Amino acid sequence: MLNKNTDSFSLKILVIAVTLAFSASAVAGNDRGKNNGKNHIETHASNHAENHVNLTPGSKTKLKSYLTSGVEPLAQGEIKLEQKTSKTEFSAEVKIPVPSSILAVTDSTVANSATMFLVLRNNLGVDYAECHLDMKNIKTVTKRGISSVIAEYEVKISDRNGFLQASAGVCDVDLAKVGIQSGMPLIQYGDSAEVTIDTNNAIVGLGNF
């Protein structure tokens, strides 16, 4: 009887020991799972933040504004800035009808000698750049059987790896200094634009970025 009871007691102790060992292993496994999950979340968040930082600094930026609200309802224009990793391009193009009594452009000769001025302002209303647009061309456009004469003006500046090139027009990017400090206007969100013509200083169009 003693041996039988002893064997039964030993068996119970063994069962309890196995059960405790299994429970401890399960708890440890759960802790590892929780830690692994936490590490996965932290790693994912870290990678996401790092990628976000790498993409954010403006390796690719594109801003564009179409001119509106000018005195000449048939005038059109757009201003845009495109920044890439190794190249930045700024351009503005304005088109007006010829003749235009509102702009004091009586014919193609006047249109050819006229100059468009583009002023860029920050979100506080302070002018930070002024561009002179060159005459691009004067052409006849026919739509629905009706012909009209259009004068086009433009400024186009590019910066490739620090090499600045103005293929049309010029921009003064430091208005505090006398003369023209040629450069690339770096437009920001919230900036605005105003285009005027020197024939009568009329506002050809306004834009917002």
Short mmCIF file of C-alpha atoms in Angstrom, two decimals:
data_model
loop_
_atom_site.label_atom_id
_atom_site.label_comp_id
_atom_site.label_asym_id
_atom_site.label_seq_id
_atom_site.Cartn_x
_atom_site.Cartn_y
_atom_site.Cartn_z
CA MET A 1 0.00 0.00 0.00
CA LEU A 2 2.79 2.36 0.83
CA ASN A 3 4.48 1.81 -2.49
CA LYS A 4 1.23 2.27 -4.38
CA ASN A 5 0.43 5.53 -2.60
CA THR A 6 3.97 6.72 -3.09
CA ASP A 7 3.77 5.99 -6.81
CA SER A 8 0.45 7.81 -7.06
CA PHE A 9 1.82 10.84 -5.22
CA SER A 10 4.91 10.91 -7.46
CA LEU A 11 2.73 10.78 -10.55
CA LYS A 12 0.70 13.74 -9.32
CA ILE A 13 3.89 15.73 -8.66
CA LEU A 14 5.12 14.93 -12.18
CA VAL A 15 1.83 16.04 -13.74
CA ILE A 16 1.90 19.31 -11.80
CA ALA A 17 5.52 19.92 -12.81
CA VAL A 18 4.78 19.32 -16.50
CA THR A 19 1.74 21.59 -16.34
CA LEU A 20 3.73 24.42 -14.71
CA ALA A 21 6.51 24.04 -17.27
CA PHE A 22 4.04 24.17 -20.15
CA SER A 23 2.34 27.27 -18.68
CA ALA A 24 5.67 29.04 -18.23
CA SER A 25 6.61 28.22 -21.81
CA ALA A 26 3.28 29.54 -23.10
CA VAL A 27 3.65 32.80 -21.13
CA ALA A 28 7.17 33.26 -22.44
CA GLY A 29 5.94 32.59 -25.96
CA ASN A 30 3.19 35.19 -25.56
CA ASP A 31 5.70 37.70 -24.22
CA ARG A 32 7.96 37.04 -27.18
CA GLY A 33 4.99 37.45 -29.52
CA LYS A 34 4.08 40.74 -27.89
CA ASN A 35 7.67 41.94 -28.06
CA ASN A 36 7.99 40.84 -31.66
CA GLY A 37 4.75 42.64 -32.51
CA LYS A 38 5.97 45.75 -30.72
CA ASN A 39 9.33 45.58 -32.50
CA HIS A 40 7.56 45.11 -35.84
CA ILE A 41 5.39 48.17 -35.21
CA GLU A 42 8.38 50.25 -34.08
CA THR A 43 10.42 49.13 -37.09
CA HIS A 44 7.55 49.86 -39.48
CA ALA A 45 7.02 53.29 -37.93
CA SER A 46 10.73 54.01 -38.10
CA ASN A 47 10.96 52.99 -41.77
CA HIS A 48 7.84 54.98 -42.63
CA ALA A 49 9.20 58.09 -40.90
CA GLU A 50 12.58 57.68 -42.59
CA ASN A 51 11.01 57.26 -46.03
CA HIS A 52 8.76 60.23 -45.36
CA VAL A 53 11.77 62.37 -44.49
CA ASN A 54 13.58 61.22 -47.61
CA LEU A 55 10.64 62.08 -49.85
CA THR A 56 9.61 65.33 -48.19
CA PRO A 57 12.53 67.75 -48.73
CA GLY A 58 11.21 68.77 -52.15
CA SER A 59 13.07 66.47 -54.51
CA LYS A 60 9.98 66.83 -56.71
CA THR A 61 7.78 69.91 -56.54
CA LYS A 62 5.38 71.38 -59.08
CA LEU A 63 3.45 74.61 -58.68
CA LYS A 64 1.24 76.16 -61.34
CA SER A 65 -1.10 79.15 -61.54
CA TYR A 66 -3.38 80.31 -64.34
CA LEU A 67 -3.91 84.05 -64.75
CA THR A 68 -7.40 85.43 -64.11
CA SER A 69 -9.15 88.70 -63.25
CA GLY A 70 -7.27 90.91 -65.69
CA VAL A 71 -8.76 93.91 -67.47
CA GLU A 72 -8.53 92.11 -70.83
CA PRO A 73 -11.01 89.20 -70.74
CA LEU A 74 -9.32 87.47 -73.70
CA ALA A 75 -5.86 87.47 -72.10
CA GLN A 76 -4.48 84.11 -70.95
CA GLY A 77 -1.43 82.97 -69.08
CA GLU A 78 0.19 80.51 -66.75
CA ILE A 79 3.13 80.51 -64.37
CA LYS A 80 4.83 77.36 -63.15
CA LEU A 81 7.77 76.08 -61.16
CA GLU A 82 8.96 72.50 -61.34
CA GLN A 83 11.71 71.18 -59.09
CA LYS A 84 13.38 67.83 -59.63
CA THR A 85 16.40 66.20 -58.07
CA SER A 86 18.96 67.78 -60.38
CA LYS A 87 16.94 70.38 -62.30
CA THR A 88 14.63 73.29 -61.53
CA GLU A 89 12.55 75.07 -64.19
CA PHE A 90 10.57 78.30 -63.88
CA SER A 91 8.43 79.69 -66.69
CA ALA A 92 5.63 82.12 -67.37
CA GLU A 93 3.67 82.65 -70.57
CA VAL A 94 1.13 85.36 -71.33
CA LYS A 95 -1.08 85.69 -74.42
CA ILE A 96 -3.07 88.78 -75.39
CA PRO A 97 -5.30 89.58 -78.37
CA VAL A 98 -4.12 92.09 -80.96
CA PRO A 99 -5.50 94.68 -81.10
CA SER A 100 -6.54 95.29 -77.47
CA SER A 101 -7.80 98.78 -76.70
CA ILE A 102 -7.97 97.98 -72.98
CA LEU A 103 -4.22 97.25 -72.95
CA ALA A 104 -3.40 100.10 -75.38
CA VAL A 105 -2.04 97.59 -77.88
CA THR A 106 -3.31 98.98 -81.16
CA ASP A 107 -1.46 96.71 -83.58
CA SER A 108 1.31 94.13 -83.98
CA THR A 109 4.04 96.80 -83.96
CA VAL A 110 2.99 97.99 -80.51
CA ALA A 111 2.60 94.41 -79.31
CA ASN A 112 6.09 93.56 -80.53
CA SER A 113 7.70 96.42 -78.59
CA ALA A 114 5.61 95.97 -75.43
CA THR A 115 7.03 94.40 -72.27
CA MET A 116 5.18 92.25 -69.77
CA PHE A 117 6.14 92.51 -66.10
CA LEU A 118 5.52 89.68 -63.64
CA VAL A 119 5.65 90.47 -59.92
CA LEU A 120 5.71 87.61 -57.41
CA ARG A 121 4.56 88.15 -53.80
CA ASN A 122 4.75 85.98 -50.71
CA ASN A 123 1.76 85.16 -48.51
CA LEU A 124 2.33 88.40 -46.55
CA GLY A 125 1.93 90.49 -49.70
CA VAL A 126 5.62 91.40 -49.96
CA ASP A 127 7.17 91.48 -53.45
CA TYR A 128 10.22 89.22 -53.70
CA ALA A 129 10.82 88.93 -57.47
CA GLU A 130 10.08 90.77 -60.69
CA CYS A 131 10.39 89.22 -64.14
CA HIS A 132 10.49 90.83 -67.58
CA LEU A 133 8.85 88.67 -70.24
CA ASP A 134 10.23 88.68 -73.78
CA MET A 135 8.15 88.72 -76.91
CA LYS A 136 7.84 85.12 -78.09
CA ASN A 137 5.85 85.53 -81.28
CA ILE A 138 2.80 87.06 -82.91
CA LYS A 139 0.62 84.59 -84.73
CA THR A 140 -2.76 84.25 -86.35
CA VAL A 141 -5.08 81.67 -84.86
CA THR A 142 -8.20 80.37 -86.59
CA LYS A 143 -11.01 78.79 -84.60
CA ARG A 144 -14.40 77.87 -86.03
CA GLY A 145 -13.63 79.89 -89.15
CA ILE A 146 -12.76 83.06 -87.22
CA SER A 147 -9.18 84.35 -87.34
CA SER A 148 -7.55 86.40 -84.60
CA VAL A 149 -4.05 87.69 -83.88
CA ILE A 150 -2.37 86.64 -80.65
CA ALA A 151 0.81 88.06 -79.11
CA GLU A 152 2.75 85.72 -76.81
CA TYR A 153 5.30 86.71 -74.16
CA GLU A 154 7.42 84.45 -71.99
CA VAL A 155 10.15 84.04 -69.42
CA LYS A 156 11.94 80.72 -69.06
CA ILE A 157 14.73 79.95 -66.61
CA SER A 158 16.37 76.64 -65.74
CA ASP A 159 18.89 75.57 -63.13
CA ARG A 160 20.66 72.27 -63.74
CA ASN A 161 23.06 71.26 -60.99
CA GLY A 162 23.78 74.89 -60.10
CA PHE A 163 24.13 76.12 -63.70
CA LEU A 164 21.56 78.89 -64.27
CA GLN A 165 20.31 79.55 -67.79
CA ALA A 166 17.66 82.05 -68.94
CA SER A 167 16.47 81.12 -72.42
CA ALA A 168 13.81 83.87 -72.43
CA GLY A 169 13.26 86.92 -70.25
CA VAL A 170 14.93 87.68 -66.96
CA CYS A 171 13.96 87.67 -63.25
CA ASP A 172 15.27 89.98 -60.54
CA VAL A 173 15.22 87.96 -57.31
CA ASP A 174 16.63 90.64 -54.96
CA LEU A 175 14.48 93.75 -55.16
CA ALA A 176 16.34 95.42 -52.29
CA LYS A 177 19.39 95.96 -54.49
CA VAL A 178 19.78 98.42 -57.34
CA GLY A 179 19.76 96.82 -60.78
CA ILE A 180 18.74 93.32 -61.78
CA GLN A 181 19.97 90.44 -59.65
CA SER A 182 19.26 87.59 -62.04
CA GLY A 183 18.07 84.34 -60.54
CA MET A 184 15.42 81.69 -60.16
CA PRO A 185 12.21 82.70 -58.33
CA LEU A 186 11.43 79.88 -55.89
CA ILE A 187 7.67 80.08 -55.59
CA GLN A 188 6.01 78.75 -52.43
CA TYR A 189 2.45 77.69 -51.66
CA GLY A 190 0.41 80.75 -50.78
CA ASP A 191 2.33 83.12 -53.06
CA SER A 192 0.59 85.30 -55.62
CA ALA A 193 1.41 86.83 -58.99
CA GLU A 194 0.50 89.98 -60.91
CA VAL A 195 1.20 90.62 -64.59
CA THR A 196 1.13 94.11 -66.08
CA ILE A 197 2.01 95.55 -69.49
CA ASP A 198 4.07 98.70 -69.99
CA THR A 199 1.82 100.19 -72.69
CA ASN A 200 -0.55 101.60 -70.04
CA ASN A 201 0.45 99.67 -66.87
CA ALA A 202 -2.82 97.77 -66.96
CA ILE A 203 -3.18 94.50 -65.04
CA VAL A 204 -3.17 91.70 -67.56
CA GLY A 205 -3.85 88.97 -65.01
CA LEU A 206 -3.55 87.78 -61.42
CA GLY A 207 -2.63 84.35 -60.09
CA ASN A 208 -2.36 82.36 -56.88
CA PHE A 209 -0.30 79.31 -55.93
#
